[in-house]
XYZ file of C-alpha atoms in Angstrom:
407
model
C 17.040 2.511 -10.681
C 19.678 0.704 -8.651
C 18.124 -2.653 -7.685
C 14.667 -1.216 -8.091
C 13.244 -2.388 -11.445
C 11.071 -5.125 -9.988
C 10.015 -2.977 -7.035
C 9.310 0.031 -9.268
C 7.150 -2.090 -11.545
C 5.156 -3.393 -8.586
C 4.694 0.176 -7.331
C 3.411 1.297 -10.726
C 0.991 -1.637 -10.883
C -0.420 -0.871 -7.427
C -0.810 2.843 -8.130
C -2.504 2.277 -11.478
C -4.870 -0.212 -9.863
C -5.706 2.454 -7.286
C -6.276 5.024 -10.008
C -3.331 7.161 -8.883
C -2.083 7.822 -12.405
C -0.876 11.354 -11.684
C 1.459 10.140 -8.938
C 2.868 7.489 -11.264
C 3.455 10.092 -13.951
C 5.162 12.425 -11.477
C 7.448 9.793 -9.998
C 8.135 7.288 -12.735
C 7.382 8.443 -16.227
C 9.861 10.062 -18.573
C 9.243 13.794 -18.722
C 12.819 14.907 -19.321
C 13.296 15.962 -22.941
C 16.933 14.861 -22.685
C 15.943 11.196 -22.364
C 16.831 9.178 -25.449
C 14.167 7.109 -27.186
C 14.632 3.856 -29.051
C 13.100 3.401 -32.491
C 10.346 1.341 -30.819
C 9.283 4.124 -28.422
C 5.984 4.942 -30.179
C 5.350 1.211 -30.634
C 5.717 0.687 -26.860
C 3.350 3.535 -26.025
C 0.776 2.270 -28.546
C 0.890 -1.155 -26.866
C 0.381 0.213 -23.356
C 4.039 0.413 -22.343
C 4.603 2.251 -19.057
C 7.719 4.290 -19.812
C 10.327 5.119 -17.169
C 13.788 6.706 -17.208
C 16.527 4.076 -17.307
C 20.226 4.713 -17.989
C 19.364 7.927 -19.862
C 16.647 6.294 -21.968
C 12.872 6.193 -21.810
C 12.143 2.461 -21.559
C 9.075 0.304 -20.829
C 9.022 -1.086 -17.282
C 5.921 -3.161 -18.132
C 2.876 -3.254 -20.395
C -0.793 -3.953 -19.660
C -0.098 -7.264 -17.949
C 1.605 -7.523 -14.568
C 5.302 -8.224 -14.078
C 4.308 -11.558 -12.517
C 2.290 -12.557 -15.589
C 4.987 -11.332 -18.003
C 7.639 -13.376 -16.204
C 5.548 -16.543 -16.307
C 4.622 -16.005 -19.955
C 8.290 -15.744 -20.914
C 8.982 -19.132 -19.333
C 5.831 -20.725 -20.780
C 5.699 -19.092 -24.223
C 8.039 -16.194 -24.898
C 8.919 -12.517 -24.559
C 10.140 -9.800 -26.886
C 12.309 -7.143 -25.260
C 13.538 -3.853 -26.682
C 17.185 -3.715 -25.596
C 18.263 -1.008 -28.025
C 19.513 1.087 -25.111
C 22.470 -1.307 -24.930
C 25.514 -0.540 -27.059
C 26.712 -2.843 -29.818
C 30.127 -2.273 -31.345
C 32.649 -3.973 -33.600
C 36.425 -4.138 -33.286
C 38.225 -4.846 -36.549
C 41.816 -5.332 -37.644
C 44.477 -8.040 -37.583
C 45.257 -7.159 -33.953
C 41.639 -6.857 -32.747
C 41.861 -10.056 -30.695
C 45.154 -9.239 -29.000
C 43.904 -5.722 -28.232
C 40.680 -6.925 -26.618
C 42.565 -9.513 -24.565
C 44.369 -6.664 -22.795
C 40.986 -5.465 -21.473
C 38.957 -8.635 -20.751
C 39.456 -11.947 -18.940
C 38.273 -14.194 -21.797
C 40.499 -16.332 -24.012
C 39.280 -14.547 -27.125
C 41.928 -16.158 -29.324
C 40.582 -19.625 -28.489
C 37.037 -18.801 -29.634
C 36.092 -20.380 -32.942
C 34.769 -17.913 -35.528
C 31.038 -17.489 -35.030
C 31.140 -18.237 -31.295
C 31.110 -16.029 -28.222
C 31.197 -15.898 -24.439
C 30.366 -13.756 -21.448
C 33.370 -11.797 -20.253
C 34.327 -8.975 -17.905
C 36.215 -5.735 -18.576
C 38.540 -5.276 -15.604
C 40.404 -2.329 -14.082
C 43.931 -2.205 -12.679
C 42.691 -3.483 -9.292
C 40.914 -6.466 -10.826
C 37.457 -4.946 -10.361
C 34.711 -5.175 -12.958
C 34.235 -2.153 -15.230
C 31.408 -3.982 -17.015
C 30.330 -7.427 -18.163
C 29.776 -8.059 -21.851
C 28.891 -10.775 -24.338
C 31.639 -10.858 -26.964
C 31.620 -12.760 -30.252
C 34.484 -13.582 -32.553
C 32.847 -13.045 -35.948
C 36.169 -13.742 -37.710
C 39.793 -13.698 -36.577
C 39.831 -9.992 -37.478
C 36.341 -8.941 -36.307
C 34.931 -8.946 -32.767
C 31.306 -7.969 -32.068
C 30.330 -7.074 -28.510
C 27.459 -5.537 -26.572
C 27.971 -3.429 -23.425
C 25.457 -2.276 -20.838
C 23.515 0.955 -21.371
C 24.445 2.425 -17.999
C 28.126 1.727 -18.665
C 28.245 2.906 -22.275
C 30.079 6.201 -21.749
C 32.719 4.856 -19.369
C 33.189 1.661 -21.412
C 33.697 3.532 -24.676
C 36.081 5.998 -23.015
C 38.026 3.095 -21.502
C 38.261 1.231 -24.818
C 39.193 4.389 -26.729
C 41.944 5.344 -24.269
C 43.593 1.946 -24.543
C 43.036 1.761 -28.297
C 44.935 5.018 -28.830
C 47.903 3.706 -26.860
C 47.732 0.344 -28.670
C 47.639 1.962 -32.105
C 50.451 4.353 -31.183
C 52.645 1.268 -30.769
C 51.689 0.029 -34.247
C 48.675 -2.109 -33.382
C 46.106 -2.644 -36.144
C 42.638 -2.168 -34.651
C 39.675 0.121 -35.333
C 36.131 0.252 -34.072
C 32.602 1.025 -35.166
C 29.721 1.774 -32.783
C 26.512 0.346 -34.219
C 24.224 3.302 -33.539
C 22.642 2.629 -36.954
C 21.197 -0.648 -35.626
C 18.620 -1.513 -32.981
C 18.681 -4.524 -30.669
C 15.817 -6.889 -29.803
C 15.890 -9.856 -27.438
C 13.528 -12.751 -28.192
C 13.370 -15.216 -25.309
C 11.412 -18.316 -24.310
C 10.438 -21.756 -25.639
C 8.649 -20.284 -28.680
C 11.573 -18.014 -29.646
C 13.157 -20.431 -32.125
C 9.998 -21.786 -33.801
C 8.598 -18.275 -34.243
C 11.834 -16.765 -35.535
C 12.233 -19.715 -37.919
C 9.167 -18.421 -39.805
C 11.111 -15.249 -40.629
C 14.392 -16.704 -41.934
C 15.476 -19.369 -44.416
C 18.527 -20.289 -42.318
C 18.140 -23.423 -40.180
C 18.116 -22.159 -36.580
C 18.328 -25.720 -35.221
C 22.008 -25.639 -36.222
C 22.704 -22.444 -34.258
C 23.568 -23.281 -30.650
C 23.842 -21.250 -27.453
C 26.628 -18.670 -27.703
C 26.852 -18.854 -31.495
C 26.552 -15.943 -33.945
C 25.469 -15.577 -37.563
C 24.867 -12.754 -40.024
C 21.662 -13.685 -41.836
C 18.459 -12.418 -43.415
C 15.513 -12.099 -41.027
C 12.234 -10.664 -42.296
C 14.061 -9.162 -45.283
C 16.827 -7.412 -43.285
C 20.460 -8.351 -42.738
C 20.720 -9.058 -39.012
C 23.378 -10.045 -36.501
C 21.879 -13.012 -34.644
C 23.322 -14.351 -31.400
C 21.756 -17.301 -29.571
C 21.947 -15.842 -26.096
C 19.907 -13.826 -23.632
C 19.391 -12.644 -20.060
C 16.522 -14.821 -18.866
C 17.893 -18.359 -18.570
C 15.601 -19.395 -21.425
C 16.545 -20.336 -24.974
C 16.481 -17.287 -27.179
C 18.222 -14.748 -29.357
C 19.535 -11.212 -29.441
C 18.858 -9.682 -32.841
C 20.729 -6.634 -34.129
C 18.655 -5.197 -36.978
C 19.024 -1.993 -39.021
C 17.068 0.638 -37.085
C 14.720 1.430 -39.966
C 13.494 -2.187 -39.882
C 13.225 -2.573 -36.087
C 9.494 -1.895 -35.740
C 8.630 -4.136 -38.710
C 10.630 -6.997 -37.217
C 8.965 -6.582 -33.825
C 5.529 -6.611 -35.468
C 6.404 -9.704 -37.511
C 7.597 -11.639 -34.447
C 4.462 -10.826 -32.472
C 2.240 -11.659 -35.438
C 3.914 -15.016 -36.140
C 3.547 -15.997 -32.472
C -0.240 -15.545 -32.698
C -0.267 -13.574 -29.453
C 1.742 -16.058 -27.389
C 4.950 -14.014 -27.391
C 4.344 -10.698 -25.655
C 6.178 -7.401 -25.469
C 7.903 -7.469 -22.082
C 9.466 -4.676 -20.039
C 12.415 -4.138 -17.749
C 10.509 -5.237 -14.642
C 10.007 -8.818 -15.824
C 13.483 -8.822 -17.375
C 14.870 -8.155 -13.890
C 12.890 -10.947 -12.215
C 13.803 -13.367 -15.032
C 17.529 -12.689 -14.766
C 17.379 -12.954 -10.959
C 15.659 -16.350 -11.200
C 18.429 -17.369 -13.625
C 21.105 -16.234 -11.135
C 22.554 -13.657 -13.546
C 24.349 -10.510 -12.398
C 23.017 -6.998 -12.936
C 25.938 -4.605 -13.281
C 25.657 -1.806 -10.735
C 24.039 -4.172 -8.245
C 25.706 -7.576 -8.219
C 28.918 -6.505 -9.895
C 30.784 -3.210 -9.532
C 34.211 -1.620 -9.900
C 35.380 -3.022 -6.563
C 34.148 -6.581 -7.180
C 36.409 -9.028 -9.030
C 35.183 -11.771 -11.378
C 36.349 -14.380 -8.834
C 34.257 -12.835 -6.069
C 31.300 -12.584 -8.471
C 31.417 -16.324 -9.195
C 32.654 -15.876 -12.761
C 35.899 -17.841 -12.428
C 34.679 -20.062 -15.280
C 34.876 -17.059 -17.640
C 38.676 -16.820 -17.261
C 40.224 -18.933 -19.994
C 42.843 -21.537 -19.076
C 45.544 -19.738 -21.057
C 44.629 -16.424 -19.421
C 45.017 -18.006 -15.960
C 48.515 -19.065 -16.900
C 49.609 -15.953 -18.781
C 47.542 -13.081 -17.350
C 48.020 -10.089 -19.615
C 44.771 -8.292 -18.740
C 44.225 -5.346 -16.404
C 44.254 -6.402 -12.750
C 45.569 -9.871 -13.581
C 47.897 -9.894 -10.563
C 44.968 -9.404 -8.167
C 42.701 -11.872 -9.941
C 45.306 -14.613 -10.331
C 46.215 -14.280 -6.631
C 42.545 -14.760 -5.752
C 42.477 -17.813 -8.005
C 45.377 -19.282 -6.047
C 44.394 -18.232 -2.517
C 40.613 -17.875 -2.785
C 38.601 -14.634 -2.443
C 37.548 -13.167 0.895
C 33.916 -12.779 -0.222
C 31.695 -14.710 -2.632
C 28.442 -14.106 -4.483
C 25.721 -16.556 -3.424
C 21.980 -17.048 -3.723
C 19.407 -17.053 -0.928
C 15.857 -18.145 -0.293
C 14.288 -16.249 2.602
C 11.109 -15.844 4.625
C 9.213 -12.630 5.413
C 9.208 -9.728 2.936
C 11.528 -9.982 -0.086
C 15.120 -8.922 0.567
C 16.250 -5.748 -1.177
C 19.573 -4.380 -2.335
C 21.750 -3.415 0.668
C 19.842 -5.608 3.158
C 22.301 -6.774 5.806
C 23.126 -10.483 6.031
C 23.995 -11.960 9.441
C 25.042 -15.388 10.642
C 22.926 -17.213 13.204
C 24.837 -15.467 15.981
C 23.853 -12.007 14.698
C 27.275 -11.145 13.247
C 27.419 -9.208 9.977
C 28.675 -11.459 7.184
C 27.596 -9.612 4.049
C 24.998 -7.722 2.051
C 22.197 -8.468 -0.406
C 22.732 -7.001 -3.884
C 19.496 -8.076 -5.628
C 16.258 -9.548 -4.351
C 12.583 -10.000 -5.059
C 9.668 -12.406 -5.137
C 10.101 -15.189 -7.698
C 6.968 -15.444 -9.867
C 7.968 -18.971 -10.904
C 8.967 -20.384 -7.509
C 6.428 -18.371 -5.496
C 9.043 -17.590 -2.852
C 11.579 -14.882 -2.013
C 14.933 -15.134 -3.767
C 18.014 -12.940 -3.554
C 21.715 -12.811 -4.251
C 24.502 -11.076 -2.432
C 27.996 -11.380 -1.016
C 29.065 -13.205 2.142
C 32.393 -13.991 3.749
C 34.158 -17.022 2.330
C 33.499 -20.098 4.435
C 29.872 -19.089 4.893
C 29.039 -19.433 1.208
C 28.141 -23.101 1.018
C 24.595 -24.159 0.068
C 22.510 -24.927 3.135
C 24.188 -22.346 5.377
C 21.527 -20.661 7.494
C 21.547 -16.859 7.664
C 19.420 -13.964 8.829
C 18.491 -11.167 6.420
C 17.672 -7.826 8.033
C 14.708 -6.053 6.419
C 13.369 -2.851 7.974
C 15.122 -3.689 11.234
C 13.714 -7.198 11.538
C 15.697 -10.437 11.141
C 14.205 -12.928 8.659
C 15.270 -16.531 8.206
C 17.260 -17.330 5.073
C 19.395 -20.091 3.621
C 22.249 -20.008 1.118
C 21.011 -21.657 -2.085
C 22.675 -22.775 -5.306
C 21.976 -20.715 -8.415
C 20.290 -20.613 -10.846
C 17.089 -20.697 -8.840
C 15.151 -21.759 -11.969
C 16.900 -24.291 -14.262
C 18.314 -22.773 -17.448
C 17.162 -24.029 -20.840
C 19.990 -22.955 -23.147
C 19.969 -24.674 -26.544
C 23.111 -26.808 -26.663
C 24.220 -29.835 -28.723
C 22.968 -33.107 -27.230
């Protein structure tokens, strides 16, 4: 599935339109009994979800509408995503913050209770093990969500370091929230629709903030965040209430918020200039190279204290040799691994994600180029199927973000 969610969804749409349902089933649908299913699996199938294997799970790539239409509807009205394949966990104990700060680049100690941030788990060479949204619930409780495809390695990494930390007297424990399911509600109607299902005033919950509250009769973890560039929420709900909550959200929206699959989720995050781990960020890419310098807290820049800090702090001082940038290009959409050349035909980098933007009606992509050639307006050539296509380095996000922040 590396870099192929949008493309796979388009392939499915074309084949279904041509009546080639057997080929789609052979190539794309989950037939492996080992695939895990979220609590919404039957709900997806009943609503026309086209299920595909993703990170060991059977997940909807799209529903009855096209990926193009789903993307536009999210920006105009709203989308409900099943993201229960991702892994939520809690770290607790008086040393939970100091423990986590050994593994991530964020200034966790500086977060006010009930607030969070995007961060990166790093390795000894400064590379990214995974990116994660972390929330300081209290000074002794951290809630975080890690990517589905990274779950096993992330949990092994955390557990290994936790054992060593506790052996030295550190007070920290963890709980993996496999008893809960995770929904993402995104788009301009997300807040007004969700407000119908809770007595808490959502207008006082801003981007990056977290609350434990009652939604549709269930105690939920609510974070005002998302992966689309739109205002919205990630809702952790007890698994036995997941389907009821999904039904209630769709019902309260009067059909305007739609179930949305991984295909549109990929095009939405690309338009928002957000990284997909495994494509735009990997074990050999540092947060500085990935354009996430802002995520390194001021105190962490001064003190270090996280894995790979020597490499990362040196890049902060000297600058990285490569940088993640956005592109707009002509010809067919750029794909992951497409070569990037300067105007003289010299290799300067590689595309990591690309596709056709449903909102902008043009090709967009992101990738890495040599430092010095990363400035907006720099002309490049992107090689697709052996042919050079005109491109230009462009600032991200491609589509303006609409995060709900204090005015």
